[in-house]
Amino acid sequence: MSKYIDKSLNEIHEALVKGEIKPVDLVNECLDRINKNNLNAFITMNDKVIEEAKELEKMEVPKDDLFFGIPIAIKDNIMVNGMLCTCASKILSNFEAIYDAGVIDLVKEHHMLIIGKTNMDEFAMGSTSETSYYGTPINPWNKERVPGGSSGGSAVSVAGRLVPLALGSDTGGSIRQPSSFNGIVGMKPSYGRVSRYGLVAFASSLDQIGPMTRNVLENANLLNVICGKDDRDMTSVETNEDFTRLIGKPLKDFKVAIPNYFLSDFVDSEVRNKVLEIKEMLEKNNVKVDMVDINHIDMAVILYQIIAMGEASSNLARFDGIRYGYSYPDPENLEDLYLKTRQYGFGNEVKRRIMVGSYILSGENAKIYYSKAMQIRDDLQKSFKKIFSEYNLIIGPSAARCAYPLNSGKDDPLHCFMDDILVMHANMGGFPCISIPIGFNSEKLPIGLQILGNNFDEATIYQLASFIEKELNLDLEGGKVSE
Amino acid sequence: MKCGDKMDKLTREEVEHVAHLARIGLSEDDITRYQVELKKMIDEIDKIKTMSDFDEEFMISPCKNEVPLDNGKVDNIETDNILKNVPKKKGNFVEVPVMVNE
């Protein structure tokens, strides 16, 4: 079988335009790899994808649409009309989406081909994908290590080269941390950049959908087509710009900040050293890099816990066993239906968060915890904004360590929050933030660098990310599955 | 209700209280487990109490965009489609357990 799927998007597009291949050939390549290599990356496959690919043969391949006929994987908390949308939970195991999410409208408008819905942590709550009701996806770099999460299946599907593109969602690092663990490029765009209509809500003031790809250019290109105002999501904004426009441009008068907190003792020394190598490389290229202190930066985890759990308890109140999803079969009364549906329908991680979230929002506690957290969050955002008034971007490790052994944090309710200790700031401030691979540790596991920018300044992030990617020129095929 | 002051774990009543708020049923094993796990989580978020309070009233909004007051456009979804995922239904109605005694 040919290996078009491993070529760059531009090359695949050219081959489609010239008629050397058809969309169905690309789909078959993807399905072949998925079937031969069980990485448990998908929860549901799109059984109509071949039919949809053949349907595209009736159309002329548009020369200006890079995404025509390209296979894509979608995280299973994003609605695709007619397909199951389980959020990797038993409570939604039989739930069929009855409309397309805003991003899916755009994916379909560009004639991308949805291969399937990817595995994840239950309701995106977790950082290893181990809370999935459908089992943990396999990290293709090392099967004994966690794939990261919550967008673990999306990251694995791109890292294993099962698909060239995927969509994930990020509430507190859920795109960037698995991207880092899998050696791929993952962007959490600015809050409001991409419509959340049809994304199953976890923490509405933090959630954002974003692209996960093999390289920086393809990431920027994918964001180009999934962003924009959607009348069905009040928080989305109109943006009409090309995110690739600064890629390849010189880093003239560029200033980058590294918060001292990002290189604290809790960060693994191999990860820290790799980030310091990047600092050195940038300085050699006349980029000014300063170590800085940022007010409240160490509070992000606590703010995240309060805000995310509070909002989750409210958002997940809708799962009551009455209107959709799993329903306890033989309840004594209505109250019993609620209690038992939620007792048996949700997993442990989700139940813990809903309970603590309900406590946070009950009576006076709402003021003591949630309101106060929102006030400190506002202060934290201002502290970061102050840095952005002096520096173009902030950089640091995407995760404090590389992918670690499976089951290591199973019984610790705080474990997964600590995994995202370095990446939650972007969600707190609504800032865009990318994770790109910058090398490997001594065990050949990928290390990720996060690049954080001011609100709606994704283009500058892509500029630096692409510069670093080019300088390093890493071989990232280590996660690719066998043919 | 305050939970877990100066204790190693929550009391049984405290766990039952938060589970009731969350409408989540509990087994005996769950209660034992959550007495420890929820205590750990609440201790963590309690660290926010060490931060000084703010004096001024605060307007909370998740985003800085100017958002319209109406709910915007919502897709029309056919009744049949909505009913597709309903666990128990009769005709076009959603069936729920009896709430009032005869």
Coordinates of C-alpha atoms in Angstrom, one line a residue:
Chain A
M1 CA 0.0 0.0 0.0
S2 CA 1.2 3.5 -0.8
K3 CA 2.2 5.8 2.0
Y4 CA 0.6 9.1 0.9
I5 CA -0.7 9.6 4.4
D6 CA 2.8 10.2 5.7
K7 CA 3.5 13.0 3.2
S8 CA 3.0 16.7 4.1
L9 CA -0.5 18.1 3.6
N10 CA 0.8 20.1 0.7
E11 CA 2.1 17.0 -1.0
I12 CA -1.1 15.1 -0.4
H13 CA -3.1 18.0 -1.7
E14 CA -1.0 18.2 -4.9
A15 CA -1.4 14.4 -5.4
L16 CA -5.2 14.8 -5.1
V17 CA -5.3 17.7 -7.5
K18 CA -3.2 15.8 -10.1
G19 CA -5.5 12.8 -9.6
E20 CA -2.6 10.5 -8.6
I21 CA -4.8 9.5 -5.6
K22 CA -8.4 9.7 -4.5
P23 CA -9.7 10.6 -1.0
V24 CA -10.8 7.0 -0.6
D25 CA -7.1 5.8 -1.0
L26 CA -6.2 8.0 2.0
V27 CA -9.1 6.7 4.1
N28 CA -8.1 3.1 3.3
E29 CA -4.5 3.8 4.3
C30 CA -5.7 5.2 7.7
L31 CA -8.1 2.3 8.3
D32 CA -5.5 -0.2 7.4
R33 CA -3.1 1.2 10.0
I34 CA -5.9 1.5 12.6
N35 CA -6.9 -2.1 12.0
K36 CA -3.4 -3.6 12.1
N37 CA -2.3 -1.7 15.2
N38 CA -4.6 -1.7 18.1
L39 CA -3.7 1.5 20.0
N40 CA -7.3 1.9 21.3
A41 CA -7.2 5.4 20.0
F42 CA -10.8 5.3 18.8
I43 CA -14.0 4.7 20.6
T44 CA -16.3 4.8 17.6
M45 CA -15.3 4.5 13.9
N46 CA -17.3 6.3 11.2
D47 CA -18.8 3.5 9.3
K48 CA -19.9 5.8 6.4
V49 CA -16.4 7.2 5.8
I50 CA -15.7 5.1 2.7
E51 CA -19.0 6.1 1.2
E52 CA -18.3 9.8 2.1
A53 CA -14.9 9.6 0.5
K54 CA -16.3 8.1 -2.7
E55 CA -18.9 10.8 -2.8
L56 CA -16.0 13.4 -3.0
E57 CA -14.9 11.7 -6.3
K58 CA -17.9 13.4 -8.0
M59 CA -16.3 16.8 -7.2
E60 CA -13.4 18.5 -8.7
V61 CA -10.6 18.9 -6.1
P62 CA -10.5 22.6 -5.3
K63 CA -6.9 23.9 -5.8
D64 CA -7.2 26.4 -2.9
D65 CA -8.5 24.0 -0.3
L66 CA -5.7 22.1 1.4
F67 CA -8.1 20.0 3.5
F68 CA -10.3 18.6 0.8
G69 CA -10.4 14.8 1.2
I70 CA -8.0 14.7 4.2
P71 CA -8.8 12.2 7.0
I72 CA -9.3 13.7 10.5
A73 CA -10.0 12.2 14.0
I74 CA -12.4 14.0 16.4
K75 CA -12.3 13.8 20.2
D76 CA -15.4 12.0 21.5
N77 CA -16.7 15.1 23.3
I78 CA -17.4 16.9 20.1
M79 CA -20.8 16.2 18.4
V80 CA -20.8 14.6 14.9
N81 CA -24.4 14.2 13.8
G82 CA -25.5 10.6 13.7
M83 CA -22.4 9.2 15.5
L84 CA -22.2 8.2 19.1
C85 CA -20.8 10.8 21.4
T86 CA -19.8 9.0 24.6
C87 CA -17.3 11.4 26.2
A88 CA -15.7 8.0 27.2
S89 CA -18.4 7.6 29.9
K90 CA -20.9 4.8 30.6
I91 CA -23.5 7.5 31.1
L92 CA -23.3 8.5 27.4
S93 CA -22.4 5.1 26.0
N94 CA -25.6 4.9 24.0
F95 CA -25.9 8.6 23.2
E96 CA -26.2 9.5 19.5
A97 CA -25.4 13.1 18.5
I98 CA -28.4 14.7 16.8
Y99 CA -26.5 17.7 15.4
D100 CA -23.0 18.8 14.3
A101 CA -20.8 20.9 16.5
G102 CA -19.7 24.3 15.1
V103 CA -16.3 23.0 14.3
I104 CA -17.8 19.9 12.6
D105 CA -19.8 22.2 10.3
L106 CA -16.4 23.7 9.2
V107 CA -14.7 20.3 9.0
K108 CA -17.5 19.2 6.6
E109 CA -17.5 22.5 4.7
H110 CA -13.9 21.8 3.8
H111 CA -14.7 18.2 2.9
M112 CA -12.4 16.6 5.5
L113 CA -13.2 13.0 6.1
I114 CA -14.0 12.0 9.7
I115 CA -12.4 8.7 10.4
G116 CA -13.7 8.2 14.0
K117 CA -14.2 9.6 17.5
T118 CA -11.2 9.4 19.7
N119 CA -10.7 8.0 23.2
M120 CA -10.2 10.3 26.1
D121 CA -10.5 10.7 29.9
E122 CA -14.2 10.5 31.0
F123 CA -15.7 13.9 30.3
A124 CA -12.2 15.2 29.7
M125 CA -11.4 14.8 33.5
G126 CA -7.9 13.4 33.8
S127 CA -4.4 13.7 32.5
T128 CA -3.7 10.1 31.4
S129 CA -6.8 8.9 29.6
E130 CA -7.0 6.2 32.2
T131 CA -10.4 7.3 33.4
S132 CA -11.9 6.3 30.0
Y133 CA -14.8 3.8 30.3
Y134 CA -13.3 2.2 27.1
G135 CA -9.8 1.5 28.4
T136 CA -6.6 3.5 28.0
P137 CA -5.2 4.4 24.6
I138 CA -1.7 3.2 24.0
N139 CA 1.3 5.6 23.8
P140 CA 2.9 4.5 20.6
W141 CA 6.4 5.7 21.9
N142 CA 6.3 3.3 24.8
K143 CA 3.3 1.0 25.5
E144 CA 4.1 0.9 29.3
R145 CA 3.7 4.7 29.6
V146 CA 0.6 6.8 29.8
P147 CA -0.5 8.6 26.6
G148 CA -1.4 11.7 28.6
G149 CA -4.9 13.2 28.6
S150 CA -7.5 14.1 28.4
S151 CA -7.2 14.2 24.6
G152 CA -5.1 11.0 24.7
G153 CA -6.8 9.2 21.8
S154 CA -6.4 12.2 19.5
A155 CA -2.7 12.6 20.4
V156 CA -2.0 8.8 19.9
S157 CA -3.8 8.8 16.5
V158 CA -1.5 11.6 15.2
A159 CA 1.7 10.3 16.9
G160 CA 1.1 6.8 15.6
R161 CA 0.5 8.3 12.1
L162 CA -3.0 6.7 12.0
V163 CA -4.3 10.1 10.8
P164 CA -2.6 13.3 9.8
L165 CA -4.9 15.5 11.8
A166 CA -7.1 15.5 15.0
L167 CA -9.2 17.8 17.1
G168 CA -8.9 17.8 20.8
S169 CA -10.2 20.0 23.7
D170 CA -8.3 21.7 26.4
T171 CA -9.7 22.8 29.8
G172 CA -6.5 22.7 31.8
G173 CA -3.9 21.3 29.5
S174 CA -5.8 18.5 27.8
I175 CA -4.5 19.2 24.3
R176 CA -0.9 20.3 25.2
Q177 CA 0.0 17.7 27.8
P178 CA -0.8 14.6 25.6
S179 CA 0.8 16.4 22.6
S180 CA 3.9 16.7 24.7
F181 CA 3.8 13.0 25.8
N182 CA 3.3 11.9 22.2
G183 CA 5.8 14.2 20.3
I184 CA 3.2 16.1 18.3
V185 CA 2.1 19.7 17.9
G186 CA -1.1 20.7 19.9
M187 CA -2.6 24.2 20.1
K188 CA -5.1 25.5 22.7
P189 CA -6.3 28.6 20.9
S190 CA -7.5 31.8 22.7
Y191 CA -10.8 31.5 24.5
G192 CA -13.4 32.5 21.9
R193 CA -11.3 31.7 18.9
V194 CA -13.1 28.4 18.1
S195 CA -16.8 27.8 18.6
R196 CA -17.7 25.6 21.6
Y197 CA -21.2 24.9 20.2
G198 CA -21.6 21.1 20.3
L199 CA -18.6 20.5 22.6
V200 CA -19.9 18.7 25.6
A201 CA -19.3 21.2 28.4
F202 CA -16.9 20.5 31.2
A203 CA -15.9 23.9 32.6
S204 CA -17.4 26.5 30.2
S205 CA -15.2 29.4 31.1
L206 CA -12.0 27.3 30.4
D207 CA -12.9 24.9 27.6
Q208 CA -11.5 25.4 24.1
I209 CA -11.3 23.1 21.0
G210 CA -7.9 23.1 19.2
P211 CA -5.9 21.4 16.4
M212 CA -3.4 18.5 17.0
T213 CA -1.0 17.8 14.1
R214 CA 2.3 16.4 13.1
N215 CA 3.9 19.8 12.5
V216 CA 3.5 23.6 13.2
L217 CA 2.5 24.7 9.7
E218 CA -0.3 22.1 9.4
N219 CA -1.5 23.1 12.9
A220 CA -1.7 26.8 11.8
N221 CA -3.5 25.8 8.6
L222 CA -6.0 23.7 10.5
L223 CA -6.7 26.5 13.0
N224 CA -7.3 28.8 9.9
V225 CA -10.3 26.7 8.9
I226 CA -11.9 25.9 12.3
C227 CA -11.9 29.3 13.9
G228 CA -14.4 32.1 13.8
K229 CA -17.6 33.5 15.1
D230 CA -20.5 31.1 15.6
D231 CA -23.9 32.7 16.4
R232 CA -24.6 29.6 18.5
D233 CA -21.7 30.3 20.9
M234 CA -22.0 33.7 22.4
T235 CA -18.3 33.7 23.5
S236 CA -16.9 33.1 20.1
V237 CA -15.5 36.0 18.2
E238 CA -15.0 36.9 14.5
T239 CA -11.4 36.6 13.4
N240 CA -10.3 36.9 9.9
E241 CA -6.6 36.3 9.7
D242 CA -4.1 33.8 8.3
F243 CA -2.2 32.2 11.2
T244 CA 0.6 31.1 8.9
R245 CA 1.4 34.7 7.9
L246 CA 4.4 35.1 10.3
I247 CA 5.9 31.6 9.7
G248 CA 9.4 31.9 8.3
K249 CA 9.6 35.6 9.1
P250 CA 12.8 36.6 11.0
L251 CA 12.5 37.0 14.8
K252 CA 13.4 40.7 14.7
D253 CA 13.7 42.4 18.2
F254 CA 12.0 39.3 19.7
K255 CA 11.8 39.1 23.5
V256 CA 10.8 35.9 25.3
A257 CA 10.2 35.4 29.0
I258 CA 10.6 32.2 31.1
P259 CA 8.9 32.3 34.5
N260 CA 11.2 31.1 37.2
Y261 CA 8.3 28.9 38.4
F262 CA 8.4 27.0 35.1
L263 CA 11.9 25.7 35.9
S264 CA 11.3 25.0 39.6
D265 CA 12.7 21.9 41.4
F266 CA 9.5 19.9 40.7
V267 CA 10.4 19.9 37.0
D268 CA 12.4 16.8 35.9
S269 CA 16.0 17.7 35.3
E270 CA 16.1 16.3 31.8
V271 CA 13.1 18.4 30.9
R272 CA 14.5 21.5 32.5
N273 CA 17.8 21.1 30.7
K274 CA 16.1 20.7 27.3
V275 CA 14.2 23.9 27.9
L276 CA 17.5 25.6 28.8
E277 CA 19.0 24.4 25.6
I278 CA 16.2 26.1 23.7
K279 CA 16.9 29.3 25.7
E280 CA 20.5 29.1 24.6
M281 CA 19.6 28.4 21.0
L282 CA 17.3 31.4 20.9
E283 CA 19.9 33.7 22.5
K284 CA 22.4 32.6 19.8
N285 CA 19.8 33.8 17.3
N286 CA 19.6 37.2 18.9
V287 CA 16.4 36.6 20.8
K288 CA 16.4 38.2 24.2
V289 CA 15.3 35.6 26.8
D290 CA 14.8 36.7 30.4
M291 CA 13.8 34.8 33.5
V292 CA 10.9 36.5 35.2
D293 CA 8.6 36.3 38.2
I294 CA 4.8 36.4 37.8
N295 CA 2.4 37.2 40.6
H296 CA 0.0 34.4 41.6
I297 CA 1.6 32.0 39.1
D298 CA 1.8 29.2 41.8
M299 CA -2.0 29.6 42.5
A300 CA -3.1 28.3 39.1
V301 CA -3.8 24.7 40.3
I302 CA -6.0 25.7 43.2
L303 CA -7.9 28.2 41.0
Y304 CA -8.3 25.5 38.4
Q305 CA -9.6 23.0 40.8
I306 CA -12.2 25.4 42.2
I307 CA -13.3 26.9 38.9
A308 CA -13.3 23.6 36.9
M309 CA -14.9 21.5 39.5
G310 CA -17.5 24.1 40.3
E311 CA -18.5 24.6 36.7
A312 CA -18.4 20.8 36.0
S313 CA -20.8 20.1 38.8
S314 CA -23.2 22.5 37.2
N315 CA -22.7 21.3 33.7
L316 CA -23.0 17.6 34.5
A317 CA -26.2 18.1 36.5
R318 CA -28.0 17.5 33.2
F319 CA -27.2 13.8 33.2
D320 CA -30.2 12.6 35.1
G321 CA -31.2 9.4 33.3
I322 CA -34.4 11.0 31.9
R323 CA -33.7 12.8 28.7
Y324 CA -30.7 10.8 27.3
G325 CA -27.9 8.5 28.1
Y326 CA -27.7 5.6 30.6
S327 CA -30.8 5.3 32.9
Y328 CA -30.9 3.1 36.0
P329 CA -33.4 0.4 34.9
D330 CA -35.5 -0.1 38.0
P331 CA -35.7 2.9 40.3
E332 CA -38.0 3.2 43.3
N333 CA -38.9 6.8 42.6
L334 CA -37.6 9.9 40.8
E335 CA -34.9 10.7 43.4
D336 CA -33.7 7.1 43.2
L337 CA -33.5 7.4 39.4
Y338 CA -31.2 10.4 39.7
L339 CA -29.1 8.9 42.4
K340 CA -28.5 5.5 40.9
T341 CA -28.2 6.7 37.3
R342 CA -25.3 9.0 38.4
Q343 CA -23.9 6.4 40.9
Y344 CA -23.5 3.7 38.2
G345 CA -23.2 5.9 35.1
F346 CA -20.2 8.1 36.2
G347 CA -16.7 6.9 37.0
N348 CA -14.9 7.6 40.2
E349 CA -12.9 10.6 39.0
V350 CA -16.0 12.4 37.6
K351 CA -18.0 11.6 40.8
R352 CA -15.4 13.1 43.0
R353 CA -15.2 16.3 41.0
I354 CA -19.0 16.7 40.8
M355 CA -19.2 16.2 44.6
V356 CA -16.5 18.7 45.5
G357 CA -17.8 21.1 42.8
S358 CA -21.3 20.9 44.3
Y359 CA -19.8 21.6 47.7
I360 CA -17.8 24.6 46.3
L361 CA -21.0 26.2 44.9
S362 CA -23.3 25.5 47.8
G363 CA -24.6 28.5 49.9
E364 CA -21.9 30.7 51.3
N365 CA -19.1 28.5 49.9
A366 CA -19.8 30.0 46.4
K367 CA -18.4 33.3 47.7
I368 CA -15.6 31.7 49.8
Y369 CA -14.3 29.6 47.0
Y370 CA -15.7 30.3 43.5
S371 CA -16.0 34.1 43.6
K372 CA -12.6 34.5 45.3
A373 CA -11.0 32.1 42.7
M374 CA -12.5 34.2 39.9
Q375 CA -11.1 37.4 41.5
I376 CA -7.6 35.9 41.8
R377 CA -7.9 34.5 38.3
D378 CA -8.5 38.1 37.1
D379 CA -5.4 39.2 38.9
L380 CA -3.4 36.3 37.4
Q381 CA -4.5 37.3 33.9
K382 CA -3.4 40.9 34.6
S383 CA 0.0 39.7 35.8
F384 CA 0.5 37.7 32.5
K385 CA -0.8 40.7 30.5
K386 CA 1.9 42.8 32.1
I387 CA 4.6 40.4 30.9
F388 CA 3.1 40.5 27.4
S389 CA 3.5 44.3 27.4
E390 CA 7.2 43.8 27.6
Y391 CA 7.7 40.4 25.9
N392 CA 6.4 38.8 22.7
L393 CA 5.9 35.4 24.3
I394 CA 6.4 33.2 27.4
I395 CA 8.0 29.8 27.1
G396 CA 8.4 26.8 29.5
P397 CA 8.0 23.0 29.6
S398 CA 4.6 21.6 28.6
A399 CA 4.8 19.1 31.4
A400 CA 7.0 18.7 34.4
R401 CA 8.1 15.2 33.2
C402 CA 7.8 12.9 30.3
A403 CA 5.2 10.1 29.9
Y404 CA 5.3 8.1 33.1
P405 CA 4.3 4.4 33.9
L406 CA 0.6 3.5 33.6
N407 CA -1.4 3.3 36.8
S408 CA 1.1 5.4 38.8
G409 CA -1.4 7.9 40.1
K410 CA -4.6 5.8 40.2
D411 CA -5.4 6.2 43.9
D412 CA -4.4 9.8 44.4
P413 CA -7.2 12.3 43.7
L414 CA -4.8 15.2 43.3
H415 CA -2.4 13.4 40.9
C416 CA -3.9 14.5 37.6
F417 CA -4.2 18.1 38.7
M418 CA -0.4 18.2 39.4
D419 CA 0.3 17.0 35.9
D420 CA -1.1 20.2 34.4
I421 CA 0.6 22.5 36.9
L422 CA 2.5 24.3 34.2
V423 CA -0.2 24.7 31.6
M424 CA -3.3 25.8 33.4
H425 CA -2.4 29.5 33.2
A426 CA -3.3 29.7 29.6
N427 CA -6.9 28.5 30.4
M428 CA -7.1 30.9 33.3
G429 CA -6.3 33.9 31.2
G430 CA -7.9 32.6 28.0
F431 CA -4.4 32.8 26.3
P432 CA -3.4 30.8 23.3
C433 CA -0.7 28.2 24.0
I434 CA 1.0 25.6 21.9
S435 CA 3.0 22.5 22.8
I436 CA 5.8 21.5 20.3
P437 CA 8.3 18.6 20.6
I438 CA 11.8 19.8 21.4
G439 CA 13.7 16.5 21.9
F440 CA 13.8 13.3 23.9
N441 CA 14.8 12.2 27.4
S442 CA 17.3 9.4 28.0
E443 CA 14.5 6.8 27.6
K444 CA 13.6 8.2 24.1
L445 CA 10.4 9.7 25.3
P446 CA 9.4 13.1 23.8
I447 CA 9.7 16.4 25.7
G448 CA 7.4 19.3 24.9
L449 CA 7.9 23.0 25.0
Q450 CA 4.9 25.3 25.6
I451 CA 4.7 28.7 24.0
L452 CA 2.2 31.1 25.5
G453 CA 1.0 34.3 23.8
N454 CA -1.2 37.2 24.5
N455 CA -4.9 36.9 23.8
F456 CA -5.6 36.3 20.1
D457 CA -1.9 36.4 19.2
E458 CA -1.6 32.8 17.8
A459 CA 0.3 34.1 14.8
T460 CA 3.3 35.1 16.8
I461 CA 3.3 31.7 18.7
Y462 CA 3.3 29.9 15.3
Q463 CA 6.2 32.1 14.2
L464 CA 8.4 31.1 17.1
A465 CA 7.2 27.5 17.1
S466 CA 8.1 27.1 13.5
F467 CA 11.5 28.7 14.0
I468 CA 12.3 26.2 16.8
E469 CA 10.9 23.3 14.8
K470 CA 13.2 24.2 11.9
E471 CA 16.3 24.7 14.0
L472 CA 15.8 21.4 15.8
N473 CA 14.7 19.4 12.8
L474 CA 13.8 16.4 15.0
D475 CA 12.9 12.9 13.7
L476 CA 9.4 12.5 15.2
E477 CA 8.5 9.2 13.4
G478 CA 9.5 7.2 16.5
G479 CA 5.8 6.8 17.5
K480 CA 4.7 5.7 14.0
V481 CA 3.0 2.3 13.9
S482 CA 4.3 -0.5 11.8
E483 CA 2.7 -1.0 8.4
Chain B
M1 CA -22.0 23.0 56.2
K2 CA -18.2 23.1 56.5
C3 CA -16.5 19.9 55.8
G4 CA -13.6 18.2 57.5
D5 CA -12.3 20.9 59.9
K6 CA -9.2 19.6 61.7
M7 CA -9.9 15.9 60.9
D8 CA -8.0 13.4 58.9
K9 CA -11.0 12.4 57.0
L10 CA -14.6 13.6 56.4
T11 CA -17.3 12.2 58.6
R12 CA -19.9 9.9 57.1
E13 CA -22.5 12.6 57.4
E14 CA -20.3 15.1 55.5
V15 CA -19.8 12.6 52.6
E16 CA -23.5 12.0 52.5
H17 CA -24.2 15.7 52.5
V18 CA -21.9 16.5 49.5
A19 CA -23.2 13.4 47.7
H20 CA -26.8 14.6 48.2
L21 CA -25.8 18.0 46.8
A22 CA -24.4 16.3 43.8
R23 CA -27.4 13.8 43.5
I24 CA -25.0 10.8 43.5
G25 CA -25.9 7.6 45.2
L26 CA -23.3 5.9 47.5
S27 CA -22.5 2.4 48.4
E28 CA -20.9 1.6 51.8
D29 CA -17.5 1.2 50.1
D30 CA -18.0 4.6 48.4
I31 CA -18.5 6.3 51.7
T32 CA -15.3 4.9 53.2
R33 CA -13.3 5.8 50.1
Y34 CA -14.7 9.3 49.7
Q35 CA -14.2 10.1 53.4
V36 CA -10.4 10.1 52.6
E37 CA -10.4 11.2 49.0
L38 CA -12.8 14.2 49.3
K39 CA -11.0 15.3 52.4
K40 CA -7.7 15.5 50.4
M41 CA -9.4 17.5 47.7
I42 CA -11.1 19.9 50.1
D43 CA -7.9 20.5 52.0
E44 CA -6.2 21.5 48.7
I45 CA -8.9 24.0 47.7
D46 CA -8.9 25.4 51.2
K47 CA -5.5 26.9 50.5
I48 CA -7.4 29.7 48.8
K49 CA -8.4 30.8 52.3
T50 CA -4.8 31.9 53.0
M51 CA -5.1 34.5 50.3
S52 CA -6.3 38.0 51.4
D53 CA -9.9 38.8 50.6
F54 CA -11.0 41.4 48.1
D55 CA -12.9 44.4 49.3
E56 CA -14.6 45.6 46.1
E57 CA -17.7 43.9 44.6
F58 CA -16.7 42.0 41.5
M59 CA -18.4 41.3 38.2
I60 CA -17.6 37.8 37.0
S61 CA -17.6 37.0 33.3
P62 CA -15.8 34.1 31.6
C63 CA -14.9 36.2 28.6
K64 CA -13.9 39.7 27.8
N65 CA -15.9 39.8 24.5
E66 CA -18.9 42.0 24.2
V67 CA -21.6 39.3 24.2
P68 CA -25.1 39.9 23.0
L69 CA -27.9 39.6 25.5
D70 CA -30.0 37.2 23.4
N71 CA -29.1 33.6 23.1
G72 CA -28.1 33.9 19.5
K73 CA -29.2 31.4 16.8
V74 CA -30.0 27.9 17.8
D75 CA -30.5 25.1 15.3
N76 CA -34.0 23.7 15.0
I77 CA -34.0 20.0 15.9
E78 CA -36.9 17.8 14.9
T79 CA -38.9 16.2 17.8
D80 CA -38.2 12.7 16.5
N81 CA -34.5 13.4 16.7
I82 CA -34.7 14.7 20.3
L83 CA -36.7 11.6 21.3
K84 CA -34.1 9.3 19.7
N85 CA -32.0 9.3 22.8
V86 CA -34.8 9.3 25.5
P87 CA -34.5 6.2 27.6
K88 CA -38.3 5.8 28.3
K89 CA -41.0 7.4 26.2
K90 CA -44.7 7.1 25.3
G91 CA -45.6 8.6 22.0
N92 CA -44.0 12.1 21.9
F93 CA -43.7 12.2 25.7
V94 CA -40.8 11.6 28.0
E95 CA -41.7 9.0 30.6
V96 CA -40.6 9.7 34.2
P97 CA -41.2 7.8 37.5
V98 CA -44.5 8.6 39.3
M99 CA -43.9 11.7 41.5
V100 CA -47.3 12.0 43.3
N101 CA -48.9 9.1 45.2
E102 CA -52.4 8.0 44.1

